[in-house]
Amino acid sequence: MASDLYDMDETIAVSVVIPVYNTEKYLDQCLSSLRVQTLQEAEFLCVDDGSTDCSLEILQRHSSEDSRIKILAGTHQTAGAARNRAMEMARGEYLMFLDSDDFFEANLLELMYAKAKAEDLDMAVCGVSVYEEATGRSVPAPRQIPPELWGRMKGKVFCPRTAMPDKLFQLIAGTPWNKIWRRRFIEKHGLRYQPIENSNDTYFTYASFLLADRVALVDAVLVHWRLRSHSLTRAYHKHPLCFLDALESLADLLQRFPDERLMSSFRFVSVELCVWRCALTPPRVRPLVKDAITRRLEPKLALNAFVSDNLAHPSPSLQRDQRAFLISYSQIFLPERTYVLSLGLNRRQAWRTLRRLSKHLPSFTNAVVFVSDLPPGLETALQAQESGQVCVLFIRRDDREKLAEAMALLPDFVAHELIIPGLFSTRRYVRDEGLSLPLDQLKPMSFVTQLCMPYLLR
């Protein structure tokens, strides 16, 4: 690391690392916003990673006008490799890693450094706005620092893994450009960017947040993240599996912290990333991504069971967007399941109960078999209402021949509790550990037996 090559220069408060590759259209605005920073004690380490446009000429012009701008030549490897190289040369007390297509408030470095220095921080985080290139508008970026989570931490110095272990990976996004790090903290833990084509910052950012003992928020929007139509993040199809390298490395790091709350938080962000990457990759590439997730990530994180459990028994703290990602993941990855429900209800109870039941069945239900004593007319009406949701089959309990045929289609049952608060006033449930269901068990009862059989996705 840098300490092996250079002594810390006490006159440099912040070393700013900027990888540059073919960003001539935006580079001048980026560098101009850094040259006018109110904190003067800074160095700007720009790695030109083999640009083929005029980026190098722009860098040379700014460097000739401001000696704090230093140019390092690269060979077009990856942004992660470029950042690592510049980090070796850094002499500042703190480090920031910015992107060459973004621009910044003039007091970015001053406020970030002042907070980090005054509070003896390992890491500080500031607010971000999204600059929409197509419209020229700036809009808030709440996913960078979710206000509903950071509201509890404003004005506080905290250790993320002990203060909010169940939300650690939801507190920040896996991007480095709105964060500042104490350089000695980075060196102590040997943190490096992964030299991969995309997602190279995911491991570095989340790992540092997990390892940090002292973190605080600078409650101001200081970074303007440019959203452009042809950025690196929109070319995932060229290297669609890089994000798995980051998630696997983080999963390995988490083994040092045997706290199930941390793992649960990480599983949520892993589900989100898996869904996003499947959505961003073209249809022809998607099977490759799905197969890699199943083969590489599932053995480490058991995401299928995690998603299934959270959909079947949602926590009160489950956010709406988290549930949406869980549902999307289940639709992409989880085997379809068939539910066989035995209902002992009269005509008056049937409609309300079945409608409520349909809202609580997990999204990966592909069929529901109702075994009931409902009048035939009501069954027909309910079946018509349910059409378009999942395949629904109503069977009379006394129609043993038809029931036997249905059971023959579902030879391997796995029975679980179905817990639906408020579904029945008696709150009586059943759990059948057997792998088959004797027909004589299907008798009128005031509870629900849920039987699931996984099907392979076609």
Tab-separated table of C-alpha atoms in Angstrom, residues 4-349:
chain	number	residue	atom	x	y	z
A	4	ASP	CA	5.238	1.141	1.824
A	5	LEU	CA	6.229	3.605	-0.889
A	6	TYR	CA	5.722	7.040	0.583
A	7	ASP	CA	5.500	8.659	3.954
A	8	MET	CA	2.242	10.448	4.598
A	9	ASP	CA	2.497	14.090	3.526
A	10	GLU	CA	0.909	16.078	6.333
A	11	THR	CA	0.287	18.954	3.921
A	12	ILE	CA	-2.139	16.787	1.917
A	13	ALA	CA	-5.433	16.264	3.676
A	14	VAL	CA	-7.210	14.339	0.908
A	15	SER	CA	-5.970	12.311	-2.048
A	16	VAL	CA	-8.626	12.167	-4.759
A	17	VAL	CA	-8.385	9.225	-7.177
A	18	ILE	CA	-10.073	9.559	-10.591
A	19	PRO	CA	-9.954	6.823	-13.261
A	20	VAL	CA	-10.393	8.318	-16.733
A	21	TYR	CA	-11.385	6.509	-19.897
A	22	ASN	CA	-12.886	8.292	-22.901
A	23	THR	CA	-14.853	10.918	-20.969
A	24	GLU	CA	-13.783	13.986	-22.952
A	25	LYS	CA	-17.345	15.291	-23.018
A	26	TYR	CA	-17.521	15.528	-19.212
A	27	LEU	CA	-13.939	15.675	-17.970
A	28	ASP	CA	-13.516	19.439	-18.145
A	29	GLN	CA	-16.546	20.044	-15.894
A	30	CYS	CA	-15.339	17.358	-13.465
A	31	LEU	CA	-11.835	18.804	-13.121
A	32	SER	CA	-13.047	22.389	-12.986
A	33	SER	CA	-15.335	21.548	-10.058
A	34	LEU	CA	-12.349	19.997	-8.246
A	35	ARG	CA	-9.906	22.821	-8.907
A	36	VAL	CA	-12.221	25.318	-7.149
A	37	GLN	CA	-12.549	23.216	-3.998
A	38	THR	CA	-12.458	25.304	-0.832
A	39	LEU	CA	-10.072	22.771	0.696
A	40	GLN	CA	-6.728	23.492	-0.941
A	41	GLU	CA	-4.675	20.760	0.728
A	42	ALA	CA	-5.572	18.059	-1.796
A	43	GLU	CA	-4.021	16.097	-4.644
A	44	PHE	CA	-5.874	14.757	-7.664
A	45	LEU	CA	-4.505	11.494	-9.034
A	46	CYS	CA	-5.968	10.961	-12.496
A	47	VAL	CA	-5.305	7.616	-14.161
A	48	ASP	CA	-5.743	7.876	-17.910
A	49	ASP	CA	-6.536	4.242	-18.638
A	50	GLY	CA	-5.649	4.267	-22.342
A	51	SER	CA	-8.235	6.776	-23.581
A	52	THR	CA	-8.604	6.996	-27.362
A	53	ASP	CA	-10.400	10.376	-27.379
A	54	CYS	CA	-9.121	13.759	-26.184
A	55	SER	CA	-9.265	12.905	-22.463
A	56	LEU	CA	-5.472	12.865	-22.071
A	57	GLU	CA	-5.120	16.304	-23.690
A	58	ILE	CA	-7.749	17.705	-21.299
A	59	LEU	CA	-5.900	16.196	-18.354
A	60	GLN	CA	-2.593	17.660	-19.537
A	61	ARG	CA	-4.091	21.121	-19.909
A	62	HIS	CA	-5.543	21.106	-16.394
A	63	SER	CA	-2.338	19.640	-14.956
A	64	SER	CA	-0.267	22.429	-16.519
A	65	GLU	CA	-2.558	24.969	-14.862
A	66	ASP	CA	-2.837	23.244	-11.457
A	67	SER	CA	0.119	21.309	-10.027
A	68	ARG	CA	-2.188	19.345	-7.697
A	69	ILE	CA	-3.432	17.381	-10.729
A	70	LYS	CA	-1.142	14.438	-11.420
A	71	ILE	CA	-1.518	12.171	-14.443
A	72	LEU	CA	-0.780	8.460	-14.266
A	73	ALA	CA	-0.717	6.464	-17.486
A	74	GLY	CA	-2.730	3.257	-17.738
A	75	THR	CA	-3.156	0.504	-20.308
A	76	HIS	CA	-6.941	0.194	-20.403
A	77	GLN	CA	-7.268	-2.592	-17.876
A	78	THR	CA	-10.198	-1.865	-15.523
A	79	ALA	CA	-11.362	1.030	-13.380
A	80	GLY	CA	-10.577	-1.106	-10.337
A	81	ALA	CA	-6.973	-1.659	-11.423
A	82	ALA	CA	-6.636	2.072	-12.156
A	83	ARG	CA	-7.876	2.989	-8.677
A	84	ASN	CA	-5.522	0.492	-7.052
A	85	ARG	CA	-2.553	1.927	-8.910
A	86	ALA	CA	-3.377	5.485	-7.886
A	87	MET	CA	-3.988	4.375	-4.297
A	88	GLU	CA	-0.387	3.137	-4.180
A	89	MET	CA	0.753	6.671	-5.003
A	90	ALA	CA	-1.591	8.522	-2.630
A	91	ARG	CA	-0.025	10.611	0.146
A	92	GLY	CA	-3.089	12.155	1.756
A	93	GLU	CA	-4.479	11.425	5.183
A	94	TYR	CA	-7.869	10.556	3.666
A	95	LEU	CA	-8.903	9.060	0.323
A	96	MET	CA	-11.776	9.777	-2.048
A	97	PHE	CA	-12.574	7.938	-5.278
A	98	LEU	CA	-14.513	10.023	-7.789
A	99	ASP	CA	-15.715	9.408	-11.347
A	100	SER	CA	-14.600	11.516	-14.297
A	101	ASP	CA	-18.107	12.069	-15.647
A	102	ASP	CA	-19.541	13.499	-12.403
A	103	PHE	CA	-19.196	16.980	-10.906
A	104	PHE	CA	-19.091	18.250	-7.347
A	105	GLU	CA	-19.990	21.039	-4.973
A	106	ALA	CA	-17.072	23.368	-4.205
A	107	ASN	CA	-17.107	22.451	-0.510
A	108	LEU	CA	-17.164	18.660	-1.034
A	109	LEU	CA	-13.627	18.030	0.221
A	110	GLU	CA	-13.780	20.628	2.986
A	111	LEU	CA	-16.960	19.283	4.564
A	112	MET	CA	-16.021	15.624	4.172
A	113	TYR	CA	-12.521	16.063	5.559
A	114	ALA	CA	-13.623	18.335	8.415
A	115	LYS	CA	-16.212	15.788	9.548
A	116	ALA	CA	-13.848	12.841	9.253
A	117	LYS	CA	-11.026	14.647	11.064
A	118	ALA	CA	-13.138	16.135	13.853
A	119	GLU	CA	-14.889	12.832	14.631
A	120	ASP	CA	-11.844	10.588	14.059
A	121	LEU	CA	-13.776	8.606	11.431
A	122	ASP	CA	-12.797	5.601	9.404
A	123	MET	CA	-15.387	6.568	6.828
A	124	ALA	CA	-17.916	9.327	6.092
A	125	VAL	CA	-20.828	9.425	3.635
A	126	CYS	CA	-22.545	12.420	1.987
A	127	GLY	CA	-25.690	13.029	-0.021
A	128	VAL	CA	-26.000	12.623	-3.800
A	129	SER	CA	-28.179	14.018	-6.555
A	130	VAL	CA	-28.720	12.405	-9.945
A	131	TYR	CA	-28.021	14.673	-12.905
A	132	GLU	CA	-30.134	13.475	-15.814
A	133	GLU	CA	-28.112	14.220	-18.913
A	134	ALA	CA	-31.087	13.866	-21.225
A	135	THR	CA	-33.170	16.511	-19.411
A	136	GLY	CA	-30.526	18.598	-17.586
A	137	ARG	CA	-32.413	18.127	-14.309
A	138	SER	CA	-30.992	17.155	-10.927
A	139	VAL	CA	-33.161	14.906	-8.772
A	140	PRO	CA	-32.578	13.324	-5.323
A	141	ALA	CA	-30.857	9.934	-5.100
A	142	PRO	CA	-32.384	8.435	-1.925
A	143	ARG	CA	-31.016	4.952	-2.629
A	144	GLN	CA	-27.506	6.259	-1.931
A	145	ILE	CA	-28.408	7.154	1.653
A	146	PRO	CA	-31.991	5.984	2.395
A	147	PRO	CA	-33.518	8.706	4.602
A	148	GLU	CA	-35.744	6.267	6.519
A	149	LEU	CA	-32.603	4.469	7.722
A	150	TRP	CA	-30.144	7.336	8.066
A	151	GLY	CA	-32.709	9.376	9.997
A	152	ARG	CA	-31.755	7.361	13.069
A	153	MET	CA	-28.049	8.004	12.532
A	154	LYS	CA	-27.941	11.724	11.738
A	155	GLY	CA	-25.451	13.520	13.927
A	156	LYS	CA	-24.116	10.248	15.340
A	157	VAL	CA	-20.835	8.403	15.039
A	158	PHE	CA	-21.567	4.682	14.903
A	159	CYS	CA	-20.228	1.258	14.032
A	160	PRO	CA	-22.536	-0.113	11.301
A	161	ARG	CA	-22.122	-3.809	12.152
A	162	THR	CA	-23.203	-3.268	15.773
A	163	ALA	CA	-25.566	-0.291	15.518
A	164	MET	CA	-27.671	-1.558	12.579
A	165	PRO	CA	-26.552	-5.081	11.670
A	166	ASP	CA	-29.918	-6.002	10.159
A	167	LYS	CA	-29.767	-2.992	7.775
A	168	LEU	CA	-26.036	-2.610	7.187
A	169	PHE	CA	-26.114	-3.369	3.476
A	170	GLN	CA	-29.191	-1.191	3.000
A	171	LEU	CA	-27.629	1.917	4.604
A	172	ILE	CA	-25.398	2.655	1.609
A	173	ALA	CA	-25.079	1.807	-2.069
A	174	GLY	CA	-22.026	-0.099	-3.262
A	175	THR	CA	-20.501	2.947	-4.959
A	176	PRO	CA	-17.470	4.893	-3.675
A	177	TRP	CA	-17.956	8.403	-5.005
A	178	ASN	CA	-19.893	9.898	-2.079
A	179	LYS	CA	-17.579	8.532	0.608
A	180	ILE	CA	-14.253	9.395	2.213
A	181	TRP	CA	-11.920	6.921	3.929
A	182	ARG	CA	-9.064	7.235	6.378
A	183	ARG	CA	-6.070	5.925	4.420
A	184	ARG	CA	-4.569	4.099	7.393
A	185	PHE	CA	-7.898	2.242	7.808
A	186	ILE	CA	-7.735	1.074	4.177
A	187	GLU	CA	-4.119	-0.019	4.639
A	188	LYS	CA	-4.833	-1.807	7.919
A	189	HIS	CA	-7.433	-4.057	6.289
A	190	GLY	CA	-5.638	-4.404	2.957
A	191	LEU	CA	-8.708	-3.281	1.045
A	192	ARG	CA	-8.430	-3.206	-2.746
A	193	TYR	CA	-10.731	-2.743	-5.693
A	194	GLN	CA	-11.363	-5.935	-7.587
A	195	PRO	CA	-9.700	-5.811	-11.047
A	196	ILE	CA	-12.870	-6.796	-12.912
A	197	GLU	CA	-14.637	-5.102	-15.814
A	198	ASN	CA	-17.651	-3.884	-13.822
A	199	SER	CA	-18.832	-4.023	-10.210
A	200	ASN	CA	-15.191	-3.541	-9.180
A	201	ASP	CA	-16.240	-1.102	-6.451
A	202	THR	CA	-18.963	-3.280	-4.868
A	203	TYR	CA	-16.653	-5.340	-2.668
A	204	PHE	CA	-14.431	-2.401	-1.670
A	205	THR	CA	-17.344	-0.185	-0.620
A	206	TYR	CA	-19.414	-2.742	1.277
A	207	ALA	CA	-16.379	-4.425	2.863
A	208	SER	CA	-15.068	-1.111	4.183
A	209	PHE	CA	-18.488	-0.260	5.625
A	210	LEU	CA	-18.647	-3.660	7.299
A	211	LEU	CA	-15.154	-3.305	8.773
A	212	ALA	CA	-15.388	0.344	9.848
A	213	ASP	CA	-15.671	1.133	13.565
A	214	ARG	CA	-16.471	4.844	13.225
A	215	VAL	CA	-18.811	6.144	10.509
A	216	ALA	CA	-20.891	9.311	10.217
A	217	LEU	CA	-23.062	11.176	7.731
A	218	VAL	CA	-22.293	14.569	6.209
A	219	ASP	CA	-25.873	15.729	5.795
A	220	ALA	CA	-25.489	17.640	2.533
A	221	VAL	CA	-25.778	16.895	-1.195
A	222	LEU	CA	-22.211	17.319	-2.419
A	223	VAL	CA	-21.914	14.933	-5.373
A	224	HIS	CA	-23.804	15.171	-8.670
A	225	TRP	CA	-23.877	11.751	-10.270
A	226	ARG	CA	-24.333	11.997	-14.013
A	227	LEU	CA	-26.835	9.523	-15.433
A	228	ARG	CA	-25.911	9.024	-19.065
A	229	SER	CA	-27.202	6.633	-21.666
A	230	HIS	CA	-23.942	4.812	-22.477
A	231	SER	CA	-22.108	4.484	-19.194
A	232	LEU	CA	-20.117	1.458	-18.028
A	233	THR	CA	-23.059	0.274	-15.916
A	234	ARG	CA	-25.195	-0.074	-19.045
A	235	ALA	CA	-22.823	-2.564	-20.666
A	236	TYR	CA	-23.221	-5.432	-18.211
A	237	HIS	CA	-24.026	-7.830	-21.036
A	238	LYS	CA	-20.365	-7.752	-22.115
A	239	HIS	CA	-19.210	-9.065	-18.736
A	240	PRO	CA	-22.427	-10.203	-17.032
A	241	LEU	CA	-20.936	-12.243	-14.177
A	242	CYS	CA	-18.569	-9.735	-12.536
A	243	PHE	CA	-21.061	-8.894	-9.802
A	244	LEU	CA	-20.896	-12.512	-8.636
A	245	ASP	CA	-17.163	-12.108	-7.958
A	246	ALA	CA	-18.026	-9.229	-5.630
A	247	LEU	CA	-20.865	-11.060	-3.855
A	248	GLU	CA	-18.812	-14.225	-3.377
A	249	SER	CA	-15.943	-12.230	-1.845
A	250	LEU	CA	-18.333	-10.435	0.497
A	251	ALA	CA	-19.930	-13.738	1.516
A	252	ASP	CA	-16.472	-15.029	2.404
A	253	LEU	CA	-15.692	-11.897	4.416
A	254	LEU	CA	-18.947	-12.248	6.357
A	255	GLN	CA	-17.755	-15.584	7.696
A	256	ARG	CA	-15.613	-13.538	10.095
A	257	PHE	CA	-18.780	-12.019	11.595
A	258	PRO	CA	-21.139	-14.831	12.680
A	259	ASP	CA	-24.164	-12.583	13.124
A	260	GLU	CA	-27.257	-13.838	11.307
A	261	ARG	CA	-28.587	-10.275	11.128
A	262	LEU	CA	-25.608	-9.228	9.003
A	263	MET	CA	-26.112	-12.231	6.739
A	264	SER	CA	-29.816	-11.462	6.379
A	265	SER	CA	-29.030	-7.877	5.368
A	266	PHE	CA	-26.486	-9.154	2.855
A	267	ARG	CA	-28.943	-11.657	1.422
A	268	PHE	CA	-31.412	-8.843	0.774
A	269	VAL	CA	-28.862	-6.825	-1.192
A	270	SER	CA	-27.774	-9.980	-3.037
A	271	VAL	CA	-31.373	-10.654	-4.087
A	272	GLU	CA	-31.650	-7.066	-5.323
A	273	LEU	CA	-28.423	-7.278	-7.340
A	274	CYS	CA	-29.394	-10.619	-8.863
A	275	VAL	CA	-32.763	-9.256	-9.990
A	276	TRP	CA	-31.203	-6.069	-11.384
A	277	ARG	CA	-28.547	-7.934	-13.348
A	278	CYS	CA	-31.054	-10.360	-14.806
A	279	ALA	CA	-33.164	-7.385	-15.880
A	280	LEU	CA	-30.189	-5.524	-17.408
A	281	THR	CA	-28.837	-8.426	-19.437
A	282	PRO	CA	-30.262	-9.228	-22.880
A	283	PRO	CA	-32.537	-12.292	-23.142
A	284	ARG	CA	-29.859	-14.315	-24.922
A	285	VAL	CA	-27.427	-13.779	-22.016
A	286	ARG	CA	-29.930	-14.193	-19.189
A	287	PRO	CA	-29.785	-18.034	-18.997
A	288	LEU	CA	-26.034	-17.774	-18.434
A	289	VAL	CA	-26.554	-15.310	-15.580
A	290	LYS	CA	-29.322	-17.387	-13.972
A	291	ASP	CA	-27.231	-20.537	-14.170
A	292	ALA	CA	-24.187	-18.809	-12.632
A	293	ILE	CA	-26.262	-17.397	-9.772
A	294	THR	CA	-27.709	-20.832	-9.026
A	295	ARG	CA	-24.356	-22.583	-9.324
A	296	ARG	CA	-22.086	-20.060	-7.576
A	297	LEU	CA	-24.218	-18.048	-5.162
A	298	GLU	CA	-26.910	-20.440	-3.975
A	299	PRO	CA	-24.457	-22.810	-2.188
A	300	LYS	CA	-22.988	-19.882	-0.235
A	301	LEU	CA	-26.142	-17.908	0.602
A	302	ALA	CA	-29.141	-20.267	0.277
A	303	LEU	CA	-31.149	-17.470	-1.329
A	304	ASN	CA	-34.015	-19.721	-2.425
A	305	ALA	CA	-34.876	-20.674	1.148
A	306	PHE	CA	-34.347	-17.075	2.301
A	307	VAL	CA	-36.751	-15.693	-0.304
A	308	SER	CA	-39.325	-18.412	0.295
A	309	ASP	CA	-39.301	-17.897	4.072
A	310	ASN	CA	-39.604	-14.100	3.818
A	311	LEU	CA	-42.515	-14.303	1.407
A	312	ALA	CA	-44.349	-16.931	3.436
A	313	HIS	CA	-43.691	-15.244	6.802
A	314	PRO	CA	-42.902	-11.566	6.125
A	315	SER	CA	-41.321	-9.545	8.914
A	316	PRO	CA	-43.074	-6.326	10.024
A	317	SER	CA	-39.878	-4.464	9.100
A	318	LEU	CA	-39.952	-5.725	5.505
A	319	GLN	CA	-39.966	-2.689	3.203
A	320	ARG	CA	-42.178	-2.493	0.137
A	321	ASP	CA	-39.232	-2.379	-2.266
A	322	GLN	CA	-37.621	-5.348	-0.508
A	323	ARG	CA	-40.801	-7.371	-0.931
A	324	ALA	CA	-40.922	-6.378	-4.616
A	325	PHE	CA	-37.391	-7.697	-5.145
A	326	LEU	CA	-38.200	-10.898	-3.250
A	327	ILE	CA	-41.212	-11.453	-5.487
A	328	SER	CA	-39.157	-10.776	-8.615
A	329	TYR	CA	-36.443	-13.160	-7.455
A	330	SER	CA	-38.992	-15.874	-6.730
A	331	GLN	CA	-40.448	-15.499	-10.208
A	332	ILE	CA	-37.006	-15.821	-11.790
A	333	PHE	CA	-35.336	-18.482	-9.668
A	334	LEU	CA	-37.684	-20.399	-7.401
A	335	PRO	CA	-39.333	-23.599	-8.592
A	336	GLU	CA	-43.052	-23.258	-9.099
A	337	ARG	CA	-45.170	-24.738	-6.341
A	338	THR	CA	-48.586	-26.322	-6.197
A	339	TYR	CA	-50.725	-25.846	-3.095
A	340	VAL	CA	-53.414	-28.292	-2.004
A	341	LEU	CA	-55.791	-26.633	0.458
A	342	SER	CA	-58.428	-28.451	2.461
A	343	LEU	CA	-61.200	-26.082	3.521
A	344	GLY	CA	-64.061	-26.908	5.857
A	345	LEU	CA	-66.120	-23.749	5.463
A	346	ASN	CA	-69.752	-22.873	5.068
A	347	ARG	CA	-71.090	-20.753	2.208
A	348	ARG	CA	-70.908	-17.517	4.225
A	349	GLN	CA	-67.237	-17.906	5.117
